[in-house]
């Protein structure tokens, strides 16, 4: 059974979350791990999904005024297609709603737009190259 937990950067499980994000998002493109520590990291609300002490999924949420920014949603390859990513998105959207934000935005990989559309996110604008990886992304928004 998977457990979903909010953590801070002092939590021992935080490093596992960093390692998971790096392994999936950045190492395949030979990008240094330091890229994870961007301007959002220190102020983010970090959520992990774990089982047996192992971090299997992660997502973070940041606030800028009435906007909630969802980012770095990742699930370990061994745990995909079990609803972990969906649960992370749902829980962080619920957190934004609870905190009375007006909208949630994210930058999705173009091929992941259908996943986010299941939660009523809509595409806004044209695709662009991610400044971190160069991969095509597109901005999406969910009005709360």
Short mmCIF file of C-alpha atoms in Angstrom, two decimals:
data_model
loop_
_atom_site.label_atom_id
_atom_site.label_comp_id
_atom_site.label_asym_id
_atom_site.label_seq_id
_atom_site.Cartn_x
_atom_site.Cartn_y
_atom_site.Cartn_z
CA UNK A 1 0.00 0.00 0.00
CA UNK A 2 1.27 3.44 -0.93
CA UNK A 3 1.45 6.29 1.57
CA UNK A 4 1.35 9.96 0.57
CA UNK A 5 3.24 12.33 2.85
CA UNK A 6 4.17 16.00 2.88
CA UNK A 7 7.86 16.42 3.74
CA UNK A 8 10.30 19.27 4.16
CA UNK A 9 13.87 19.41 2.93
CA UNK A 10 15.19 18.28 6.33
CA UNK A 11 13.35 14.97 6.13
CA UNK A 12 15.70 12.01 5.44
CA UNK A 13 13.35 10.93 2.62
CA UNK A 14 13.91 14.22 0.80
CA UNK A 15 17.22 12.98 -0.62
CA UNK A 16 15.47 9.93 -2.07
CA UNK A 17 13.02 12.30 -3.76
CA UNK A 18 15.90 14.34 -5.19
CA UNK A 19 17.57 11.16 -6.45
CA UNK A 20 14.35 9.93 -8.09
CA UNK A 21 13.77 13.25 -9.85
CA UNK A 22 17.35 13.42 -11.04
CA UNK A 23 17.37 9.83 -12.32
CA UNK A 24 14.16 10.27 -14.33
CA UNK A 25 14.25 13.91 -15.44
CA UNK A 26 17.87 14.97 -15.83
CA UNK A 27 20.47 12.19 -15.80
CA UNK A 28 19.37 10.82 -19.21
CA UNK A 29 20.43 14.17 -20.72
CA UNK A 30 23.67 14.44 -18.73
CA UNK A 31 22.39 17.46 -16.81
CA UNK A 32 23.97 18.08 -13.41
CA UNK A 33 21.91 17.29 -10.32
CA UNK A 34 22.19 20.88 -9.10
CA UNK A 35 19.47 21.83 -11.60
CA UNK A 36 16.91 20.41 -9.16
CA UNK A 37 17.70 23.18 -6.70
CA UNK A 38 15.97 25.93 -8.66
CA UNK A 39 14.20 29.03 -7.38
CA UNK A 40 11.12 26.98 -6.43
CA UNK A 41 12.79 24.26 -4.38
CA UNK A 42 13.25 26.04 -1.03
CA UNK A 43 9.68 27.35 -0.88
CA UNK A 44 7.93 24.30 -2.33
CA UNK A 45 5.38 22.10 -0.66
CA UNK A 46 6.95 18.67 -1.24
CA UNK A 47 4.83 15.52 -1.42
CA UNK A 48 6.16 12.00 -1.72
CA UNK A 49 4.57 8.63 -2.31
CA UNK A 50 6.29 5.82 -0.51
CA UNK A 51 6.03 2.18 0.41
CA UNK A 52 8.33 0.28 2.71
CA UNK A 53 10.48 3.37 3.29
CA UNK A 54 11.18 3.84 -0.44
CA UNK A 55 10.14 6.99 -2.30
CA UNK A 56 8.23 5.87 -5.41
CA UNK A 57 6.74 9.19 -6.46
CA UNK A 58 7.12 12.90 -5.93
CA UNK A 59 5.49 16.22 -6.81
CA UNK A 60 5.86 19.77 -5.58
CA UNK A 61 3.62 22.80 -5.31
CA UNK A 62 4.55 26.47 -5.10
CA UNK A 63 2.42 29.55 -4.60
CA UNK A 64 2.74 32.90 -6.37
CA UNK A 65 -0.16 35.05 -5.26
CA UNK A 66 -3.38 33.23 -6.19
CA UNK A 67 -1.57 30.86 -8.55
CA UNK A 68 -0.43 27.40 -7.49
CA UNK A 69 2.38 25.96 -9.61
CA UNK A 70 2.58 22.18 -9.83
CA UNK A 71 5.92 20.76 -10.96
CA UNK A 72 8.39 17.88 -10.92
CA UNK A 73 5.69 15.18 -10.94
CA UNK A 74 7.53 11.89 -11.18
CA UNK A 75 6.87 8.19 -10.55
CA UNK A 76 9.50 5.45 -10.42
CA UNK A 77 9.38 3.25 -13.53
CA UNK A 78 8.63 0.15 -11.42
CA UNK A 79 5.49 1.77 -9.96
CA UNK A 80 3.89 3.31 -13.02
CA UNK A 81 0.33 2.57 -14.13
CA UNK A 82 -0.81 2.10 -10.55
CA UNK A 83 -2.35 5.55 -10.06
CA UNK A 84 0.51 7.14 -8.11
CA UNK A 85 0.91 10.11 -10.43
CA UNK A 86 -2.84 10.70 -10.46
CA UNK A 87 -2.99 10.60 -6.69
CA UNK A 88 -0.09 13.05 -6.35
CA UNK A 89 -1.81 15.49 -8.73
CA UNK A 90 -5.19 15.12 -6.98
CA UNK A 91 -3.74 15.67 -3.53
CA UNK A 92 -1.74 18.75 -4.49
CA UNK A 93 -4.68 20.25 -6.40
CA UNK A 94 -6.78 19.63 -3.27
CA UNK A 95 -4.09 21.38 -1.20
CA UNK A 96 -4.20 24.41 -3.51
CA UNK A 97 -7.99 24.45 -3.29
CA UNK A 98 -7.86 24.19 0.52
CA UNK A 99 -5.41 27.11 0.55
CA UNK A 100 -7.94 29.10 -1.53
CA UNK A 101 -5.86 29.50 -4.69
CA UNK A 102 -7.64 30.49 -7.91
CA UNK A 103 -5.80 28.23 -10.32
CA UNK A 104 -3.12 25.59 -10.70
CA UNK A 105 -0.63 25.84 -13.56
CA UNK A 106 2.01 23.45 -14.82
CA UNK A 107 4.38 22.93 -17.72
CA UNK A 108 3.71 19.45 -19.09
CA UNK A 109 5.76 17.43 -21.50
CA UNK A 110 3.75 17.61 -24.71
CA UNK A 111 3.14 13.85 -24.66
CA UNK A 112 1.71 14.07 -21.12
CA UNK A 113 -1.10 16.54 -21.87
CA UNK A 114 -3.77 13.80 -22.03
CA UNK A 115 -2.82 12.72 -18.49
CA UNK A 116 -3.41 16.23 -17.11
CA UNK A 117 -6.58 16.75 -19.15
CA UNK A 118 -8.13 13.96 -17.02
CA UNK A 119 -8.02 16.45 -14.12
CA UNK A 120 -9.56 19.27 -16.22
CA UNK A 121 -6.26 21.03 -16.97
CA UNK A 122 -6.42 22.81 -20.33
CA UNK A 123 -3.61 23.72 -22.70
CA UNK A 124 -2.80 27.42 -22.90
CA UNK A 125 -0.52 28.59 -25.67
CA UNK A 126 2.00 26.87 -27.88
CA UNK A 127 4.66 24.33 -27.04
CA UNK A 128 8.10 25.53 -26.01
CA UNK A 129 11.47 23.99 -25.23
CA UNK A 130 12.06 23.43 -21.53
CA UNK A 131 14.90 25.68 -20.38
CA UNK A 132 16.20 22.78 -18.26
CA UNK A 133 16.08 19.84 -20.68
CA UNK A 134 15.25 21.28 -24.09
CA UNK A 135 12.31 18.85 -24.36
CA UNK A 136 9.00 20.16 -25.74
CA UNK A 137 6.62 21.30 -23.00
CA UNK A 138 3.30 23.12 -22.96
CA UNK A 139 1.66 25.31 -20.33
CA UNK A 140 -1.57 24.00 -18.80
CA UNK A 141 -4.00 25.55 -16.34
CA UNK A 142 -6.76 24.35 -14.04
CA UNK A 143 -9.21 26.95 -12.74
CA UNK A 144 -10.25 26.19 -9.17
#
